Each structure stands twice: as structure tokens, then as C-alpha cells.
XYZ file of C-alpha atoms in Angstrom:
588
model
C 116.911 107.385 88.802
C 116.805 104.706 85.711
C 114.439 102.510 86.253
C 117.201 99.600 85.252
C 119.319 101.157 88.138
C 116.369 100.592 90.502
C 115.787 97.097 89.133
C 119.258 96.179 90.539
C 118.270 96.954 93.831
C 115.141 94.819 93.626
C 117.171 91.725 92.025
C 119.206 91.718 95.440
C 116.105 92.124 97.395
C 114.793 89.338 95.788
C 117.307 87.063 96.341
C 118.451 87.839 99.906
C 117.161 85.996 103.234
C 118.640 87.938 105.456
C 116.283 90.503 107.328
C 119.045 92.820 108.428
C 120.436 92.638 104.613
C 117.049 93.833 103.067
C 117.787 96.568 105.965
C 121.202 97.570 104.130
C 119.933 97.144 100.697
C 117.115 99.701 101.174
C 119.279 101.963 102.957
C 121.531 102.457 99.893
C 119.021 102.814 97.540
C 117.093 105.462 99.963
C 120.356 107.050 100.142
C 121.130 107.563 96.280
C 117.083 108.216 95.882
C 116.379 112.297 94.537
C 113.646 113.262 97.175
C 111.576 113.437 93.811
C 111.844 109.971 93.659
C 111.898 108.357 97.068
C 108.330 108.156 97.070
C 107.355 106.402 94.064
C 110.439 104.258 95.083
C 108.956 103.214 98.393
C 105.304 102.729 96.989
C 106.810 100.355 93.911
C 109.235 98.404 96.413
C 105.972 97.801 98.096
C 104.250 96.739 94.925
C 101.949 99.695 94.492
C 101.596 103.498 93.148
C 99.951 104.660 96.266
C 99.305 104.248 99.700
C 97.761 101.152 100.703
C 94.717 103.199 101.796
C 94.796 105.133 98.523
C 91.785 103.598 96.516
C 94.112 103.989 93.473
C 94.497 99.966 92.338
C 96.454 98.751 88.902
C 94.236 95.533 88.904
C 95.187 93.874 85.710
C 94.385 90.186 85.124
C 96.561 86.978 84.942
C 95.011 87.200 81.767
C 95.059 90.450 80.705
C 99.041 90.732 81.396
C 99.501 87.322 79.584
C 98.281 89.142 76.511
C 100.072 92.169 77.160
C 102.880 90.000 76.919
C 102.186 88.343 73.917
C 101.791 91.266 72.173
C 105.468 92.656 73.319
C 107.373 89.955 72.282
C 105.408 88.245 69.037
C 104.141 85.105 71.277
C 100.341 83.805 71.190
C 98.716 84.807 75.087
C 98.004 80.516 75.289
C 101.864 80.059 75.206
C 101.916 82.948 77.943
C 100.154 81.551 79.997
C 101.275 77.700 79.458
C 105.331 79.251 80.518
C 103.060 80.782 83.339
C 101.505 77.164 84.667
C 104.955 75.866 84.150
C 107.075 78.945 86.651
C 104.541 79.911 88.526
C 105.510 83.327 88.288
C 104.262 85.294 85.161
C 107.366 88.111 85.490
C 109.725 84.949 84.912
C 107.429 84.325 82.123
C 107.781 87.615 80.599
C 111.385 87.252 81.235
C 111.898 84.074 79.021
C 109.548 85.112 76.134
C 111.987 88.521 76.033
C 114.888 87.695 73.423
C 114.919 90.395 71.174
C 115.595 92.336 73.944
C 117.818 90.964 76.159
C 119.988 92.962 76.008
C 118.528 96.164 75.131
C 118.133 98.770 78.259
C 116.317 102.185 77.354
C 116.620 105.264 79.496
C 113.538 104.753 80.942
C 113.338 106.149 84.506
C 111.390 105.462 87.807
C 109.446 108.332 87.264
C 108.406 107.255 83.363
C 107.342 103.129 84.929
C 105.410 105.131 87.950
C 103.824 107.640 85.522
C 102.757 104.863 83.261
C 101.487 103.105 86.129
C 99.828 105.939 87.507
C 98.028 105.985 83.928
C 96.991 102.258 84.229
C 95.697 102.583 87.545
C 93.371 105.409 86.341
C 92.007 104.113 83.454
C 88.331 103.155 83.038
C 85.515 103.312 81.097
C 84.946 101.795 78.194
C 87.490 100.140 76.368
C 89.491 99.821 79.611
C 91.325 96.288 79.190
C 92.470 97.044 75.293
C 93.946 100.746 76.764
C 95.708 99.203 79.835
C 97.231 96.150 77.593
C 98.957 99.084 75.213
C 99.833 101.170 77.994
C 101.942 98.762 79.935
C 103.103 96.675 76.189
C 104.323 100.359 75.596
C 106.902 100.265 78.434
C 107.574 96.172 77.937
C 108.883 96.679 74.435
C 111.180 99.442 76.277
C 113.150 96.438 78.886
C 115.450 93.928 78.891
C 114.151 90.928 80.414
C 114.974 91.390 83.924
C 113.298 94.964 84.412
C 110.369 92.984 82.924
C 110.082 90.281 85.047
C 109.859 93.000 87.617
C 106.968 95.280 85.952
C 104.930 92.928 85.380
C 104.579 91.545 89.165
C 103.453 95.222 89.619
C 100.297 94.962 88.033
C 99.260 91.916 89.008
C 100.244 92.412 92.989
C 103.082 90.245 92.812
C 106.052 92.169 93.407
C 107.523 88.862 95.258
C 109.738 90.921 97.807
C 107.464 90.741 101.073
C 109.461 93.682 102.949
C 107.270 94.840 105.446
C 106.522 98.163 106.708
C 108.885 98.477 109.622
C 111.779 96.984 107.647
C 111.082 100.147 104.954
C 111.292 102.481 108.369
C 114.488 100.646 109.116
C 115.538 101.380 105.445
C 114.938 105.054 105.984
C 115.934 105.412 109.476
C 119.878 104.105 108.708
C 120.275 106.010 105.197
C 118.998 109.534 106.454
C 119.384 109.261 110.162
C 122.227 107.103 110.353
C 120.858 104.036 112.527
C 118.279 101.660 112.335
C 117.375 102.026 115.796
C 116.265 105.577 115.107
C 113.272 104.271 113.611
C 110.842 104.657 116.174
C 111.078 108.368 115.880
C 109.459 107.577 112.469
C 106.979 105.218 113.895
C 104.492 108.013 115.731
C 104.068 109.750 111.788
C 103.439 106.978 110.291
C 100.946 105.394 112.407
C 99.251 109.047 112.566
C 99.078 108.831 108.434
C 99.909 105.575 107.216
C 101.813 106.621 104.383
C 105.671 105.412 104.313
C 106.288 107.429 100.888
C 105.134 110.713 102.676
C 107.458 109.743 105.513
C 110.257 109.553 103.423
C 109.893 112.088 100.655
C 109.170 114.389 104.338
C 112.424 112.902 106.006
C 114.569 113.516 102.482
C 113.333 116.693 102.349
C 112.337 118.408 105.586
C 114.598 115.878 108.081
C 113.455 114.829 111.198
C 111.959 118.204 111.927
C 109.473 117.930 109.620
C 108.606 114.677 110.081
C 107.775 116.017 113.651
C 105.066 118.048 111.792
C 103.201 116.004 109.677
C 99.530 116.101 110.903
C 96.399 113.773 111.036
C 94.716 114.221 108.019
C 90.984 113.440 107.312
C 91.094 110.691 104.361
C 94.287 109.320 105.784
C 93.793 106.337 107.958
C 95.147 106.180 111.588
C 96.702 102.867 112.657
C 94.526 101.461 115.003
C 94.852 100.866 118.520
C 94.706 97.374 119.523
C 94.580 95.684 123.028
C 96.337 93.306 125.475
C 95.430 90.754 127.140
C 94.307 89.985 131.094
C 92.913 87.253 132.845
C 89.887 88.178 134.063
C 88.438 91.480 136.243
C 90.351 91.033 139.361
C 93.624 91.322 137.511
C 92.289 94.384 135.342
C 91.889 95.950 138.262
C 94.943 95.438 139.922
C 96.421 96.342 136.598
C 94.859 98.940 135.093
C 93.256 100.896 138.456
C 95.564 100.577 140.863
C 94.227 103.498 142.754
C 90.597 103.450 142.740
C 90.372 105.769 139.549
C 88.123 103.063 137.999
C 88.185 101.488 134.280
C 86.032 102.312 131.287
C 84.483 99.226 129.824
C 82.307 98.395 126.512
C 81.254 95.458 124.936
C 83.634 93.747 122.421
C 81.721 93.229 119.026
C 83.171 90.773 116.333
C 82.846 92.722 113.075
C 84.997 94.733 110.998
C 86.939 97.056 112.854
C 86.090 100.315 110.386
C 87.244 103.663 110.542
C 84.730 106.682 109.279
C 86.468 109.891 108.166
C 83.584 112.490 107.595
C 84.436 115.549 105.500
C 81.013 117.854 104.820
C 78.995 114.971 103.134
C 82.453 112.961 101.514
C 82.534 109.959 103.864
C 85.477 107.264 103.191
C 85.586 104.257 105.459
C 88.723 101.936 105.713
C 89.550 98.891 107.457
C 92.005 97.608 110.440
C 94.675 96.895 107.918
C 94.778 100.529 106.226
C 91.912 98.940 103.186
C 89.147 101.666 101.493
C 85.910 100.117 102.332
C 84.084 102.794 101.363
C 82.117 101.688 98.169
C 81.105 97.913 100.317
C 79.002 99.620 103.098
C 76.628 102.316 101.452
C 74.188 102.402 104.267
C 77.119 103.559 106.385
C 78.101 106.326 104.723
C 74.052 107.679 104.501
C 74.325 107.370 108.466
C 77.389 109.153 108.584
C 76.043 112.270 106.938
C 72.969 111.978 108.912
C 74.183 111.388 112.239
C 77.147 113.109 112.608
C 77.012 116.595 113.766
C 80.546 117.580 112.687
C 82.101 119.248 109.696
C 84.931 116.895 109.640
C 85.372 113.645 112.179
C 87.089 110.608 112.739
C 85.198 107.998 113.961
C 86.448 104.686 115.689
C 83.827 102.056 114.954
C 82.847 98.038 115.061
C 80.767 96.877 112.256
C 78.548 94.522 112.461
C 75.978 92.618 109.949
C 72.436 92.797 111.458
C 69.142 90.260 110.864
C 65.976 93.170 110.999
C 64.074 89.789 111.124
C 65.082 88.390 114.254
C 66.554 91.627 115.726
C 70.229 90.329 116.680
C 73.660 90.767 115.163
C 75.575 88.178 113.322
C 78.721 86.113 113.711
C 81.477 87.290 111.649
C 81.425 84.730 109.280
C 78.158 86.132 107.925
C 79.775 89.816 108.502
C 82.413 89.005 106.128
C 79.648 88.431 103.421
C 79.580 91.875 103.209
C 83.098 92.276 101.055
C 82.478 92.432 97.928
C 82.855 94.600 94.467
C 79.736 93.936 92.973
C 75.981 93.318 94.146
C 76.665 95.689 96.897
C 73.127 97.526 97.289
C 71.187 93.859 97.291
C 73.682 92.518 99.377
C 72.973 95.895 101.942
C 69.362 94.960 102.033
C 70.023 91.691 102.760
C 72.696 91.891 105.360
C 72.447 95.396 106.551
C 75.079 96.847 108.939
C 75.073 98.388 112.005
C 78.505 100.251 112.939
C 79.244 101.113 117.032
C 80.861 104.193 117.420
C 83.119 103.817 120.691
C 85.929 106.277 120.051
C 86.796 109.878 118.035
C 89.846 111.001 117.059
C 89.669 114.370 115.376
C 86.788 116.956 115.253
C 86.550 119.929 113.132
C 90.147 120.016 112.418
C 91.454 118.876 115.444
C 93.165 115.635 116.388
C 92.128 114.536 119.442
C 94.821 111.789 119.850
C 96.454 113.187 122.904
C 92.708 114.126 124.572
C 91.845 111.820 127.139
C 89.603 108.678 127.173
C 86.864 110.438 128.964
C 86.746 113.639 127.239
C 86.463 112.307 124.041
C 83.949 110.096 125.539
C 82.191 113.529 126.387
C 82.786 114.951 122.373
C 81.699 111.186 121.039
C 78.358 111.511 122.938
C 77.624 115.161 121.748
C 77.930 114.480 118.269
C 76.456 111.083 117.270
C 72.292 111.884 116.499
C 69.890 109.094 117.202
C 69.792 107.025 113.836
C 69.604 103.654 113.048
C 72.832 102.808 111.435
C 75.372 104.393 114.161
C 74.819 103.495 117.804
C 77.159 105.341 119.977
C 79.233 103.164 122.235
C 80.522 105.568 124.855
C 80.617 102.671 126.973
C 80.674 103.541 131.027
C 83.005 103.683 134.130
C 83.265 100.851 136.683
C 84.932 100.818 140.241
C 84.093 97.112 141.123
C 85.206 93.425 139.072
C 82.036 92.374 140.159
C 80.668 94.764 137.918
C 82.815 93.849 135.119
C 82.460 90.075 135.615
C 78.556 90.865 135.048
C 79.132 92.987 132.063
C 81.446 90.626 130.839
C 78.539 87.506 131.274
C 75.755 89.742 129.720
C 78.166 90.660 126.934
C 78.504 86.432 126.320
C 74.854 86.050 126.754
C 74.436 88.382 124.040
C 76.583 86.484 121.675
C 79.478 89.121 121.379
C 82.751 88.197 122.068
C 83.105 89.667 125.433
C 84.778 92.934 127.290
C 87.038 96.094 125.843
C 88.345 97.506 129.189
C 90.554 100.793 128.725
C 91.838 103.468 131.377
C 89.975 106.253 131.768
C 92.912 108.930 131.074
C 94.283 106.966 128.337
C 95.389 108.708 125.020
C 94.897 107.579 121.714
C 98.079 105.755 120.761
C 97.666 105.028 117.018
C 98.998 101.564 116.024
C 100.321 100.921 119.687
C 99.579 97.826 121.855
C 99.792 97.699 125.532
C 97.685 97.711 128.542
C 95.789 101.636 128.153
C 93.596 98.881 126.146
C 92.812 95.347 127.174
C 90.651 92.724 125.959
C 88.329 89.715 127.932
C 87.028 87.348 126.068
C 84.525 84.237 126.951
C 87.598 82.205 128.267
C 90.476 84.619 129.275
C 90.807 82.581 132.313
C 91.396 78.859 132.705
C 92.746 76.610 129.967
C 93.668 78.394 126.944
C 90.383 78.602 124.914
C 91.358 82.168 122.989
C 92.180 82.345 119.683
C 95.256 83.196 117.925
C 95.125 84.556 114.532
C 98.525 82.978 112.570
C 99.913 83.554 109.160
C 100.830 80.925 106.833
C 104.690 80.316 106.201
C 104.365 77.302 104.305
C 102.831 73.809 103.524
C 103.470 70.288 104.173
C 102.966 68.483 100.567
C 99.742 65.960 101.445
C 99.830 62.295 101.714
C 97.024 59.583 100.737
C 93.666 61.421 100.143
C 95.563 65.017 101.062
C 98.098 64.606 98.367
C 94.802 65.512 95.742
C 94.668 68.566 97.883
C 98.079 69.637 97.218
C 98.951 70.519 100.992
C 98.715 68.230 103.715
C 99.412 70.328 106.945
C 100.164 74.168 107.555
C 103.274 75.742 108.668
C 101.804 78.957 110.537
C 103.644 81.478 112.446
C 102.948 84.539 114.819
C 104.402 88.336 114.246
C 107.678 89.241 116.454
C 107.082 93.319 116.341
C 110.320 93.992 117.432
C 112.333 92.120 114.863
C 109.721 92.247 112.173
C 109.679 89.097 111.342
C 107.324 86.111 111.578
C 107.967 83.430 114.043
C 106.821 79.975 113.596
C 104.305 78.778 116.101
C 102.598 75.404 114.950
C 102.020 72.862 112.018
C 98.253 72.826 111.556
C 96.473 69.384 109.632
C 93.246 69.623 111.661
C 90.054 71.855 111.181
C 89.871 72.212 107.605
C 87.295 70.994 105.395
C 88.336 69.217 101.955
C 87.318 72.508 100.117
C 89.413 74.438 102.231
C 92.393 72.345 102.006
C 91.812 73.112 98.101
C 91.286 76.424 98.968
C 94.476 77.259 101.297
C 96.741 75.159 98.796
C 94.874 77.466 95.832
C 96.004 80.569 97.289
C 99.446 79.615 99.198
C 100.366 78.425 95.918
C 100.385 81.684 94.387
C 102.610 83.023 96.886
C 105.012 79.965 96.956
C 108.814 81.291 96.949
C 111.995 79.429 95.777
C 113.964 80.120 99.083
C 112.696 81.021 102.724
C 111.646 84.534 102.851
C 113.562 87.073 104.666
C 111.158 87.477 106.940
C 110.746 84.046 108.380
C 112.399 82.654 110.942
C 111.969 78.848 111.463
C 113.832 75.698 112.126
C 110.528 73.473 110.758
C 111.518 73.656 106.421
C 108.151 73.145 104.783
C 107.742 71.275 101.214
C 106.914 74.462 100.224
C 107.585 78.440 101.368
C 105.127 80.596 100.807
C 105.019 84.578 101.184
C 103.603 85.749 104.570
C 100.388 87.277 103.633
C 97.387 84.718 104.743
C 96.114 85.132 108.060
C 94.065 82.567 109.917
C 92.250 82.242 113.048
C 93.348 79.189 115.142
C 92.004 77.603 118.361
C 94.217 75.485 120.273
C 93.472 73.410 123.766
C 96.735 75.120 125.353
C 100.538 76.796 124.557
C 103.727 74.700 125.666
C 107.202 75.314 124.848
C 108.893 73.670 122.104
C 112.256 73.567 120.704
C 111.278 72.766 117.565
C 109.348 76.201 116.783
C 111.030 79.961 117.235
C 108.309 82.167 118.449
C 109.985 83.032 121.484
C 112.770 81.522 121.813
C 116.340 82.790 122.881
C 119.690 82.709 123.014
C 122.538 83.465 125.154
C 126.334 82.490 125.457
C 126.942 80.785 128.425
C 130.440 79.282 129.609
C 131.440 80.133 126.155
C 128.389 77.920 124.894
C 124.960 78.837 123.306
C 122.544 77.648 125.133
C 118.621 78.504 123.433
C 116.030 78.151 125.435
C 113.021 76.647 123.733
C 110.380 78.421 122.055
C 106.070 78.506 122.328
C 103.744 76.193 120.488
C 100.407 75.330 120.065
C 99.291 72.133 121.013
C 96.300 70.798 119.010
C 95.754 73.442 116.625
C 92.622 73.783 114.462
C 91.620 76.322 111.633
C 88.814 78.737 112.727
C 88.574 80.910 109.829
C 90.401 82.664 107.464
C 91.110 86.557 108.415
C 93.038 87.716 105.592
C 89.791 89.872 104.935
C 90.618 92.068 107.829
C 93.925 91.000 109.383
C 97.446 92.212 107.225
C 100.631 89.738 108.229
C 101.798 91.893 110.772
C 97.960 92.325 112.409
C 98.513 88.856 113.754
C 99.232 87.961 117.686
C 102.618 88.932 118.373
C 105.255 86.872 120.159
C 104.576 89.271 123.391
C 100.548 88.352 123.399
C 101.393 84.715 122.732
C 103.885 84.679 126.039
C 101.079 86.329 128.134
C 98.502 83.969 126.791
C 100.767 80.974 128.179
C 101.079 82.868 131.331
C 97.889 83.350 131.653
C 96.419 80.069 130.786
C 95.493 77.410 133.214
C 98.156 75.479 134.664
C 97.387 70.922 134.769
């Protein structure tokens, strides 16, 4: 495919706001796509050359493009970046400073731009910067404008479109299986290898059949399982051992939620939301080779800073001091880790996905060594609340965040959420105390000593799973410091959008839109329904009338934290878990 042909498709991506359009639109250009190409089609739609787990990043500089620009199109890199300042979007720059070619379109194709890319992404060593800049000016000079404005987003992960994974599945599922409702028999391989261009160059080539095959693959991240929500023990019981089998419970540890794939002594390590950790958490990966008494493994793990000093493990605020690119070993000695093994999922080339709770509790506690850095968590069987209420107290006392309860002939359901897995925290009873972890839709311009700030209040949302799309739950003013309101404004700012994106769904219109990509961690004194916000809320015809009923709100919202560091978009609380919070909270 040209790469000007595939340009067209993004231009009407760009500019739609209709979920179920971006649906159609992705369809037809999955459907024209050589299964040579599909691939590098999905991972560029997506703003990338790879997997998201892939540690294979272009990484160029505001900067660095600006000049790359200059150099294309006979400008100075201070005007670049003025036209920059001025759009707020340096591929509209590049578009404006490209006359000579406006109207010149080379026969470049996908597979040339990805190649290129490819190239860029791989580059290092010295002399790195001035070999990128002529490797990317080289395929500049090559465009018309609009295929530029579009490269250069690439590059600087930017690509403005904010399509999320299961709209891509959506995409595939209605070109090569002929409905969009097919896509959750896409949705077990992709959550088993988190790669949406091997699902499609698989589906394009192999059909659904092979699909079917693909395989957990040590190096590939599985999608993690997550929990619901209960209560407290009484209802966990009635819930979740209705028959006397018992539950298996073990503590709930606020860290980073890391995933250890062991193969002989190469270790890789990613995150909740499909990130390589690996080079942040060397200490880990010395444990790994020590500990583990397994060719290859996948390990399910909580990560957690530790104080040697003191002898107690840290709130996650000083947990997340531990991402970083640079000063890594100082920052290990300082903050060292501890990581909690409480689940496998393969072994010596077998996935154990569809094993049982309590025999991989067996395999986990035969193959973790006594060490210092991993501390099995096989965690332990109880028949009684009683007994969970006190596990659940001397979790608190301990300063973790409470309870993981899960049934004991559970399977592994990667990326699923439901009640095989449920969480109790410090105040899952009574008034609603919880957090909620939002994402940012858009902000309120700021008045009086805000209006220096930028933003004033926060339009946040929650994620609807079904519908992917993001749901807005609250305006937030409250819990911020003034460098945070600097902060948040700093980075929604960079992901402000001219329209709403197709994504969002609210009635609320901010002063600005912003791309759904910050996540942040809100407490709030209760839920109530509003019919002002749409997480929630529904419709139906009656008498010949729509009649909505009103959605869920927070009432007195206040930042926490940001999460972005271990939260993507669609990691947030759903609609569902909001709707069994409010349930579940205490009724005045």
C-alpha cells in the first residue's frame, strides 16, 4: 500500500467523532490491507513500530524533529518551533513550512515509512541524534504536506488518533469476519499475547483458525487479571463459596503490578499496562535468576519499594520513585525492591492459564528458592469471614491496602474482570471511602489565581468496556497543589484536541478537550446519580418518547495521585465497578 493511500485513511480518522465510524473506517482499510502490510498498518495507526511491550521506541525530541524539519524544507529550527508554540501540534507545523512540496506525492509505501522507522528506532551509539535527523529528513523531503503532518506525530508519540485497542479488534473483526460483534473471539489471543498486529497479520492470513492457535509466549506479556469488588467477608462468602469449598486469600500490596518472564538467565519484566520495565528494577532480575528454579516461567508479582533501615515497605508514592531511565543502580540502593510472587502462569513451556488456582499455588511454591528479593505469596485457604475480617485488619495494620480474595478452582483469565478475583480494601463497607482511578477528558480554563495555572477544574471520566469509550464521571477543582495544577495543565495541554474525541462521551463541553491518556486516582465522600454526567446512564423509548435515566457521579472529588505511571486509559474503573461501588456504599 502507498503510504499517501494510507494517509487518507488517517485524515478521516482524524477528523471523525463518531466511535462506530472509526469502526467502519478501519474496517476498510483492514480490508484493502496485503497481509504483508496489516501489521505495520495496525502498529502505525497506533502510533508505533512495535508492540507496546516491544522495547523498540522512536523517541525523537520536540527538538530534534523541529530541526529535522528545518532541514527538509530550508527553514531555521527557531521558526520550527515558534509555528510549533503557535499550533500546538508540530505535524501541522511541518505541514505549513512544506510548500515546495505541496503537491508533490512520491511512491513511497507503508512498508518504506515503517522500514525507515524501524531504522530510527534502532539507532544508537554515537552520533545518534545527527543519524536519526537525516533518516527521517530523508523520507520528509519525499511528502506532500499532509503525509507529513502525519510522520512526524510518529516520532514524537503524537499520532493524535486515540483509537483504542478494542476499537482496532472491532476494525478487524467486521473487515475479515464480517461483524463487529465477532470480536470477542479475538479478545482471548490478544489478551494471551498482547499484540494486535500479530492478531491481524494471523487473522489475514491463517483466519479464525489460526488465531485459535496462537500460544503464550515467554517475552510476550499476558493481560493481567484484575478484580471486582465486594463489601466485606460475609458477602465474599456468600458470593464466591457458596458451598463450603472455601476462598483463597492474600494480602493486597500497593506497588507496581510487574510481570517476570524468565527464559535461562534472560529475564524481562513489564508492567500492568503491557510497559518493559526491565532495565528500572536490576535487583529483580538478579533474584529472578537466583530464585527461580525453572527454565522458562511466568511470574505474577506486586512490587514494592522497601526501607532495609526501618524494615517496612513503602507507600506507592515513594514506589513510583523507582521509574526512571537514568541513575537506576543508585536509585536500587536507595529504594530497593521487593517483588511478591502470588501467581504463575507458564512453566517450562507450558501455559498454565487453564490450571487451577490451587495447583498452580502447588507449582508457585515448588519453584520460588528462599532469597531476599522474591517472597512467594501463595497466600492460604479460609472457610470462615471471621478469618478473613482478621486477615483483612492485620493486612491494614500492616499498612497494605487490604485483601485479594480469589476462588480456589479459578483459572487464569488474562485481561478479564469478574468475581474468580475480588478485592477488600480498608473501607469496602460503609460510606464510599475507595478510590477510583479516572482519566482526564478535559479542562475547565481557570479563573482569578487559577487562570495563571491555565486549568481551573478537571473534566475526568471512567472506562465503559463494552462500548470502549470513556464516560464522564466528575469535574474535579479540589486536591491539587498549585504545582500540580501547573503540572496537569503542562501535560493535558499537549494532548489538547480541536473537536471531542471519538472516544468520549459527555454532555459537560470543557474549555478544552484533551486526548484520553492521563489517569488519576480520585477519592470521593460518596457516588449519586446525575444527569448531567454519562457514566451509566441509559436510554430507552417509551410511549414513543426517550426517556434517559440519569447517570453516576462523584460527589466531592479530590486528586490522590497521578497513575499514568502504571494505569493505560482503559486500566481505569469501568462503568460496571463504579455501579457496584454505589451499590455497595453506605446508604444516609
Amino acid at each position: 500500500m502507498l503510504f499517501s493511500k494510507f494517509v487518507t485513511y488517517l485524515e478521516r480518522l482524524e477528523t471523525t467523532s463518531s466511535r462506530l465510524i472509526l469502526i467502519d473506517i478501519l474496517a476498510e482499510l483492514f480490508t484493502i490491507a496485503s497481509k504483508e502490510d496489516i501489521d505495520k498498518i495496525i502498529y502505525l495507526t497506533q502510533g508505533r513500530v512495535a508492540p507496546f511491550f516491544a522495547p523498540l521506541e522512536i523517541g525523537m525530541a520536540d527538538k530534534t524533529v523541529a530541526e529535522t524539519i528545518a532541514r527538509s524544507y530550508a527553514s531555521k529550527k527557531e521558526d520550527v518551533l515558534a509555528l510549533y508554540n503557535k499550533l500546538g501540534d508540530m505535524g501541522k507545523a511541518a505541514q505549513d513550512l512544506n510548500l515546495e512540496n505541496r503537491d508533490k506525492n512520491k511512491n513511497l509505501t507503508v512498508a518504506d515509512v515503517f522500514n525507515i522507522l524501524i531504522k530510527i528506532a534502532n539507532t544508537n551509539g554515537e552520533g545518534t541524534v545527527e543519524k536519526r535527523i537525516m533518516l527521517l529528513s530523508g523520507l520528509l523531503v519525499e511528502m506532500n504536506g499532509v503525509s507529513a503532518r502525519h510522520l512526524v506525530r510518529i516520532p514524537l508519540g503524537n499520532n493524535r488518533l486515540g483509537i483504542g485497542d478494542p476499537t482496532i479488534l472491532d476494525g478487524l473483526a467486521l473487515a475479515i469476519l464480517g461483524d463487529r460483534n465477532r470480536r470477542k473471539l479475538l479478545e482471548k489471543a490478544y489478551s494471551e499475547t498482547s499484540d494486535l498486529g500479530l492478531i491481524g497479520k494471523t487473522l489475514k492470513t491463517d483466519g479464525l483458525d489460526g488465531v485459535r492457535k496462537l500460544m503464550v509466549r515467554v517475552g510476550c506479556p499476558i493481560r493481567s487479571e484484575l478484580c471486582e469488588r465486594l463489601p466485606g467477608p460475609e458477602k465474599v462468602f456468600e458470593k464466591m463459596s457458596p458451598n463450603g469449598e472455601g476462598v483463597h486469600a492474600t494480602p493486597k500490596y500497593d506497588g507496581f503490578r510487574v510481570q517476570i518472564h524468565k527464559n535461562d538467565d534472560d529475564v524481562r519484566m513489564f508492567s500492568r499496562n503491557l510497559e518493559d520495565m526491565t532495565h528500572m528494577f536490576p535487583e529483580i532480575i538478579d533474584g529472578t535468576r537466583k530464585q527461580i528454579m525453572a527454565k522458562t516461567a511466568i511470574l505474577d508479582t506486586e512490587a514494592l519499594a522497601y526501607q532495609p533501615e526501618s524494615e517496612e515497605f513503602l507507600p506507592f508514592q515513594e514506589t513510583t520513585k523507582r521509574r526512571r531511565k537514568h541513575n537506576i543502580a543508585q536509585m536500587a540502593e536507595q529504594l530497593p525492591l521487593k517483588a511478591f510472587v502470588f501467581d504463575i502462569l507458564y512453566i517450562n513451556g507450558k501455559s498454565l492459564l487453564d490450571t487451577p488456582l490451587t495447583e498452580r499455588m502447588t507449582i508457585l511454591a515448588d519453584i520460588v528458592y528462599d532469597g531476599d528479593v522474591l517472597i512467594p505469596a501463595p497466600g492460604k485457604i479460609l472457610y470462615d469471614s471471621s478469618d478473613l475480617q482478621k486477615m483483612l485488619d492485620d493486612s491494614i495494620s500492616k499498612g497494605l491496602e487490604g485483601v485479594v480474595v480469589k476462588r480456589t478452582d479459578s483459572l487464569y483469565e488474562a485481561g478479564g474482570r469478574n468475581f474468580n478475583w475480588v478485592k477488600l480494601k480498608r473501607h469496602s463497607s460503609g460510606e464510599l471511602n475507595d478510590t477510583i482511578d479516572c482519566v482526564v477528558l478535559g479542562y475547565i480554563a481557570g479563573k482569578g489565581k487559577r487562570a495563571a495555572f491555565g486549568a481551573g477544574a478537571l473534566l475526568v471520566g471512567v472506562y465503559d468496556k463494552e462500548k470502549d469509550m470513556f464516560m464522564s464521571v466528575s469535574k474535579i477543582g479540589t486536591g491539587l497543589t498549585d504545582e500540580e495544577w501547573k503540572e496537569i495543565y503542562e501535560r493535558a495541554d499537549k494532548l489538547r484536541v480541536d473537536q471531542k474525541p471519538a472516544r468520549v462521551d459527555s454532555i459537560i463541553v470543557p474549555s478544552v478537550w484533551v486526548r484520553p491518556e492521563i489517569v488519576i486516582e480520585i477519592l470521593a465522600d460518596e457516588i449519586t446519580r446525575s444527569p448531567n454526567h454519562t457514566a451509566g446512564k441509559k436510554s430507552a423509548i417509551i410511549n414513543g418518547q426517550i426517556e434517559s435515566e440519569s447517570g453516576y457521579a462523584l460527589r466531592f472529588p479530590r486528586l490522590v495521585t497521578f497513575r499514568s505511571a502504571d494505569r493505560r486509559p482503559e486500566d481505569a474503573t469501568t462503568v460496571n465497578e463504579l455501579i457496584t461501588m454505589y451499590n455497595q456504599q453506605g446508604k444516609k
